[in-house]
Amino acid sequence: MEENVFETKIGSKLHYYKRGSGPIMIVTPPAWGLSSLYLQEGLAPLEQTFTLIHLELRANGKSTRPAASEMTCWHLADDIEYLRQELHLKTIPFLLGHSGGGTIALWYAIRYPDKVDRLVLLNHRLEGFDDSESLKNSIIEKKKDPKMHAPLKAWTSSWDDLSDEKFASIIRSFLPVYFWNPDAAVQSKEFNSLQTVSLWNYRLLHGSDQKDQHQEQELDKVSAKTFMIFCQADPVCTPTQGIATQKGIAGSKLVIYEHCGHFPWIEKGEETFRDIIEFCTL
């Protein structure tokens, strides 16, 4: 693995990790404090086909923290553009984003449509889309499983008095809810070893200081060939968001996995890697 750091034209410093061999695939994680480590762990099988460039977005990992006003997903898309320039790429051959990282990758494809060839979105959040009904139904379904009761109780609607360490502890406790099979939560060493997660990041991107912008009406700007994976048992990014995205991006492809939660490479690994590689190599 190769670790790199570069300075952007606005003076921020961004880190990225280079792994694998083959054509370049830039990978964007969510920006609320997880860093790219869980995707470096989970997407390792793709290194046999692609050179994965795991970008640490601003205020994540070792990358520098910007002003709070520049921590929206719309702004974060610029970090991908800075990386493209740093790598001297005319266009990004493959751009993959997961969850909130998919939100940022999608903003990039909207804002820089001529700079990305193929876009892969895994369980992405469609920013500004009202998915409240599907989210509620997903939690109702989760409550039917006794193994989900304790993890669901760990979650709270307010974290204002928490330390970053306590916030990480709550995420570890809640982790089984992200899966169709709660026992699958133990399969990620990175998630289960989380010790600190930035509450500052989370407040700005998903909490009390969140300033959502709406992507749905701008989806027709995307010109990249687009492939999406969603999962029926995902409680945070439900397939409803994927269906809405597919309607907005001409020619885009969507697959929905049954018996799978927010991390398809864990519960549906064979299908996930097969489908991504097939889309990218056709």
Coordinates of C-alpha atoms in Angstrom, one line a residue:
M1 CA 0.0 0.0 0.0
E2 CA 1.2 3.5 -0.9
E3 CA 0.2 6.5 1.2
N4 CA 0.4 10.0 -0.4
V5 CA -0.4 13.6 0.6
F6 CA -0.8 16.6 -1.6
E7 CA -1.8 20.3 -1.2
T8 CA -4.8 21.6 -3.0
K9 CA -4.9 25.0 -4.7
I10 CA -6.9 26.4 -1.7
G11 CA -4.1 25.3 0.7
S12 CA -5.7 22.2 2.2
K13 CA -3.8 18.9 2.5
L14 CA -5.5 15.7 1.4
H15 CA -4.2 12.2 1.9
Y16 CA -4.9 9.2 -0.3
Y17 CA -3.9 5.5 -0.4
K18 CA -3.0 3.6 -3.5
R19 CA -3.6 -0.2 -3.6
G20 CA -3.8 -2.8 -6.4
S21 CA -3.1 -2.8 -10.1
G22 CA -4.9 -2.0 -13.3
P23 CA -7.0 1.0 -14.4
I24 CA -7.6 3.6 -11.7
M25 CA -10.8 3.5 -9.6
I26 CA -11.1 6.4 -7.1
V27 CA -13.0 5.4 -4.0
T28 CA -14.9 7.9 -1.8
P29 CA -16.1 7.0 1.7
P30 CA -18.6 9.0 3.7
A31 CA -17.1 12.2 5.2
W32 CA -18.6 12.0 8.7
G33 CA -15.5 10.6 10.3
L34 CA -15.1 6.9 9.4
S35 CA -12.1 7.5 7.1
S36 CA -11.4 5.2 4.2
L37 CA -10.1 2.3 6.2
Y38 CA -13.3 0.2 6.2
L39 CA -13.4 0.4 2.4
Q40 CA -9.7 -0.5 2.1
E41 CA -10.6 -3.6 4.1
G42 CA -13.9 -4.4 2.4
L43 CA -13.1 -3.7 -1.2
A44 CA -9.7 -5.4 -1.2
P45 CA -10.8 -8.1 -3.8
L46 CA -11.2 -5.3 -6.4
E47 CA -7.4 -4.7 -6.2
Q48 CA -6.9 -7.7 -8.5
T49 CA -8.7 -5.8 -11.2
F50 CA -8.2 -2.1 -10.4
T51 CA -5.7 0.4 -8.9
L52 CA -7.8 1.6 -6.0
I53 CA -7.2 5.2 -4.9
H54 CA -8.8 5.7 -1.5
L55 CA -9.3 9.4 -0.9
E56 CA -9.4 10.8 2.6
L57 CA -11.8 13.6 2.3
R58 CA -11.3 16.9 4.1
A59 CA -11.5 16.5 7.9
N60 CA -11.2 12.7 7.6
G61 CA -8.2 10.6 8.4
K62 CA -5.1 12.8 8.2
S63 CA -6.6 15.3 5.8
T64 CA -7.0 18.9 7.1
R65 CA -10.2 20.4 8.5
P66 CA -11.9 23.2 6.5
A67 CA -14.3 25.9 7.7
A68 CA -17.6 24.4 8.8
S69 CA -19.3 26.2 5.8
E70 CA -17.2 24.1 3.4
M71 CA -18.3 20.7 4.9
T72 CA -21.3 20.0 2.7
C73 CA -21.4 17.1 0.3
W74 CA -21.6 19.7 -2.5
H75 CA -18.2 21.2 -1.4
L76 CA -16.6 17.8 -0.7
A77 CA -17.0 16.9 -4.4
D78 CA -14.2 19.4 -5.0
D79 CA -11.8 17.1 -3.2
I80 CA -12.3 14.5 -5.9
E81 CA -11.5 17.1 -8.5
Y82 CA -8.3 18.1 -6.7
L83 CA -7.3 14.5 -6.7
R84 CA -8.0 14.1 -10.4
Q85 CA -5.7 17.0 -11.1
E86 CA -3.1 15.7 -8.7
L87 CA -3.1 12.3 -10.6
H88 CA -3.0 14.1 -14.0
L89 CA -6.0 12.3 -15.2
K90 CA -7.9 13.8 -18.1
T91 CA -11.0 11.9 -16.8
I92 CA -11.6 9.6 -13.9
P93 CA -12.0 6.1 -15.5
F94 CA -14.0 4.7 -12.5
L95 CA -15.4 6.6 -9.5
L96 CA -16.9 4.5 -6.7
G97 CA -18.7 5.9 -3.6
H98 CA -20.4 4.1 -0.7
S99 CA -23.2 5.6 1.4
G100 CA -22.5 9.3 2.0
G101 CA -19.4 8.8 -0.1
G102 CA -21.8 7.9 -2.9
T103 CA -23.6 11.2 -2.3
I104 CA -20.3 13.0 -2.8
A105 CA -19.4 11.0 -5.9
L106 CA -22.8 11.8 -7.3
W107 CA -22.3 15.5 -6.7
Y108 CA -19.0 15.2 -8.6
A109 CA -20.7 13.5 -11.6
I110 CA -23.3 16.3 -11.5
R111 CA -20.8 19.2 -11.2
Y112 CA -18.1 17.8 -13.4
P113 CA -20.0 15.6 -15.9
D114 CA -17.1 15.6 -18.4
K115 CA -14.5 14.4 -15.9
V116 CA -15.8 11.0 -15.0
D117 CA -16.4 8.0 -17.3
R118 CA -18.1 5.4 -15.1
L119 CA -19.8 5.9 -11.8
V120 CA -20.5 3.1 -9.3
L121 CA -22.7 3.9 -6.3
L122 CA -23.1 1.5 -3.5
N123 CA -26.1 2.1 -1.2
H124 CA -25.7 5.9 -1.7
R125 CA -27.8 8.6 -0.1
L126 CA -29.7 10.8 -2.5
E127 CA -29.2 14.1 -0.9
G128 CA -32.4 16.1 -0.2
F129 CA -34.7 13.1 -1.1
D130 CA -37.5 12.4 1.4
D131 CA -37.1 8.7 2.2
S132 CA -38.7 8.9 5.7
E133 CA -41.5 6.4 5.0
S134 CA -39.1 3.7 3.7
L135 CA -36.7 4.4 6.6
K136 CA -39.5 4.0 9.1
N137 CA -40.7 0.8 7.6
S138 CA -37.2 -0.6 7.6
I139 CA -36.8 0.0 11.3
I140 CA -40.2 -1.5 12.0
E141 CA -39.0 -4.6 10.2
K142 CA -35.8 -4.7 12.1
K143 CA -37.7 -4.6 15.4
K144 CA -39.2 -8.0 14.6
D145 CA -35.8 -9.6 15.2
P146 CA -34.9 -9.9 19.0
K147 CA -31.2 -9.6 18.1
M148 CA -31.9 -6.1 16.9
H149 CA -33.5 -4.8 20.1
A150 CA -30.3 -3.9 22.0
P151 CA -28.5 -2.3 19.0
L152 CA -31.6 -0.2 18.3
K153 CA -31.7 1.0 21.9
A154 CA -28.1 2.2 21.6
W155 CA -29.0 4.8 19.1
T156 CA -30.2 8.3 20.2
S157 CA -31.4 11.4 18.4
S158 CA -29.0 13.8 20.2
W159 CA -25.3 13.5 20.6
D160 CA -24.5 17.1 21.7
D161 CA -23.0 16.0 25.0
L162 CA -20.9 13.1 23.7
S163 CA -17.2 12.8 23.2
D164 CA -15.8 11.4 19.9
E165 CA -14.9 8.3 21.8
K166 CA -18.4 7.8 23.2
F167 CA -19.9 8.5 19.8
A168 CA -17.7 5.7 18.3
S169 CA -18.9 3.4 21.1
I170 CA -22.5 4.0 20.1
I171 CA -21.8 3.3 16.5
R172 CA -20.2 0.0 17.4
S173 CA -23.2 -0.9 19.4
F174 CA -25.6 0.0 16.7
L175 CA -23.6 -1.7 13.9
P176 CA -25.8 -4.9 13.7
V177 CA -28.8 -2.8 12.6
Y178 CA -27.0 -2.1 9.3
F179 CA -27.1 -5.8 8.4
W180 CA -29.8 -8.2 7.3
N181 CA -28.1 -10.8 9.5
P182 CA -27.0 -9.0 12.7
D183 CA -24.4 -11.7 13.3
A184 CA -22.6 -10.5 10.2
A185 CA -21.5 -7.3 12.0
V186 CA -18.5 -9.1 13.5
Q187 CA -17.0 -9.6 10.0
S188 CA -15.5 -6.1 9.8
K189 CA -12.4 -5.6 12.0
E190 CA -12.3 -1.9 11.1
F191 CA -15.9 -1.2 12.3
N192 CA -15.5 -3.2 15.4
S193 CA -12.3 -1.5 16.4
L194 CA -13.6 2.1 15.9
Q195 CA -12.3 4.1 18.8
T196 CA -13.1 7.7 17.8
V197 CA -15.5 9.3 15.3
S198 CA -15.6 13.0 14.8
L199 CA -18.9 14.4 16.1
W200 CA -18.0 17.7 14.4
N201 CA -18.2 16.0 11.0
Y202 CA -21.4 14.2 11.8
R203 CA -23.3 17.3 13.0
L204 CA -22.4 19.1 9.8
L205 CA -23.3 16.2 7.4
H206 CA -26.2 14.5 9.2
G207 CA -26.9 16.2 12.5
S208 CA -28.2 19.5 13.9
D209 CA -25.9 21.7 11.6
Q210 CA -26.8 19.8 8.4
K211 CA -27.5 21.8 5.3
D212 CA -28.8 19.5 2.6
Q213 CA -28.9 20.4 -1.0
H214 CA -31.2 18.6 -3.5
Q215 CA -29.7 16.2 -6.0
E216 CA -32.8 14.8 -7.6
Q217 CA -33.6 17.7 -9.9
E218 CA -30.0 17.8 -11.1
L219 CA -29.5 14.1 -12.0
D220 CA -30.0 14.8 -15.7
K221 CA -26.6 16.5 -15.7
V222 CA -24.9 13.1 -15.1
S223 CA -23.3 11.9 -18.3
A224 CA -21.2 9.1 -16.8
K225 CA -22.3 5.5 -17.3
T226 CA -23.8 4.7 -13.9
F227 CA -24.3 1.5 -12.0
M228 CA -26.0 1.3 -8.6
I229 CA -26.2 -1.4 -5.9
F230 CA -28.9 -1.2 -3.2
C231 CA -30.0 -3.7 -0.6
Q232 CA -33.5 -4.6 0.6
A233 CA -32.5 -4.6 4.3
D234 CA -30.5 -1.4 4.4
P235 CA -32.1 0.8 7.1
V236 CA -30.3 4.1 6.2
C237 CA -30.1 4.1 2.4
T238 CA -33.2 2.2 1.2
P239 CA -33.7 1.0 -2.4
T240 CA -36.3 3.8 -2.8
Q241 CA -33.4 6.2 -3.1
G242 CA -31.8 4.0 -5.8
I243 CA -35.1 3.9 -7.8
A244 CA -35.4 7.7 -7.7
T245 CA -31.7 8.0 -8.8
Q246 CA -32.2 5.6 -11.7
K247 CA -35.2 7.6 -12.9
G248 CA -33.1 10.7 -13.1
I249 CA -30.0 9.3 -14.8
A250 CA -30.6 8.2 -18.3
G251 CA -29.4 4.7 -19.1
S252 CA -28.3 4.0 -15.5
K253 CA -28.5 0.5 -14.1
L254 CA -29.8 -0.6 -10.7
V255 CA -29.6 -3.9 -8.9
I256 CA -31.3 -4.6 -5.5
Y257 CA -30.0 -7.5 -3.4
E258 CA -32.3 -9.4 -1.1
H259 CA -31.2 -10.5 2.4
C260 CA -28.5 -7.8 2.5
G261 CA -27.9 -4.6 4.4
H262 CA -25.8 -1.5 4.1
F263 CA -22.5 -3.3 3.3
P264 CA -23.1 -5.5 0.3
W265 CA -19.5 -6.7 0.0
I266 CA -19.9 -8.4 3.5
E267 CA -23.3 -10.1 3.0
K268 CA -23.3 -10.4 -0.8
G269 CA -19.6 -10.3 -1.6
E270 CA -19.6 -12.7 -4.6
E271 CA -22.4 -10.8 -6.3
T272 CA -21.1 -7.4 -5.4
F273 CA -17.6 -7.9 -6.9
R274 CA -18.9 -9.8 -9.9
D275 CA -21.4 -7.1 -10.7
I276 CA -19.0 -4.2 -10.3
I277 CA -16.3 -5.8 -12.4
E278 CA -18.8 -6.8 -15.1
F279 CA -20.1 -3.2 -15.3
C280 CA -16.6 -1.7 -15.4
T281 CA -15.2 -4.1 -18.0
L282 CA -18.0 -4.4 -20.5

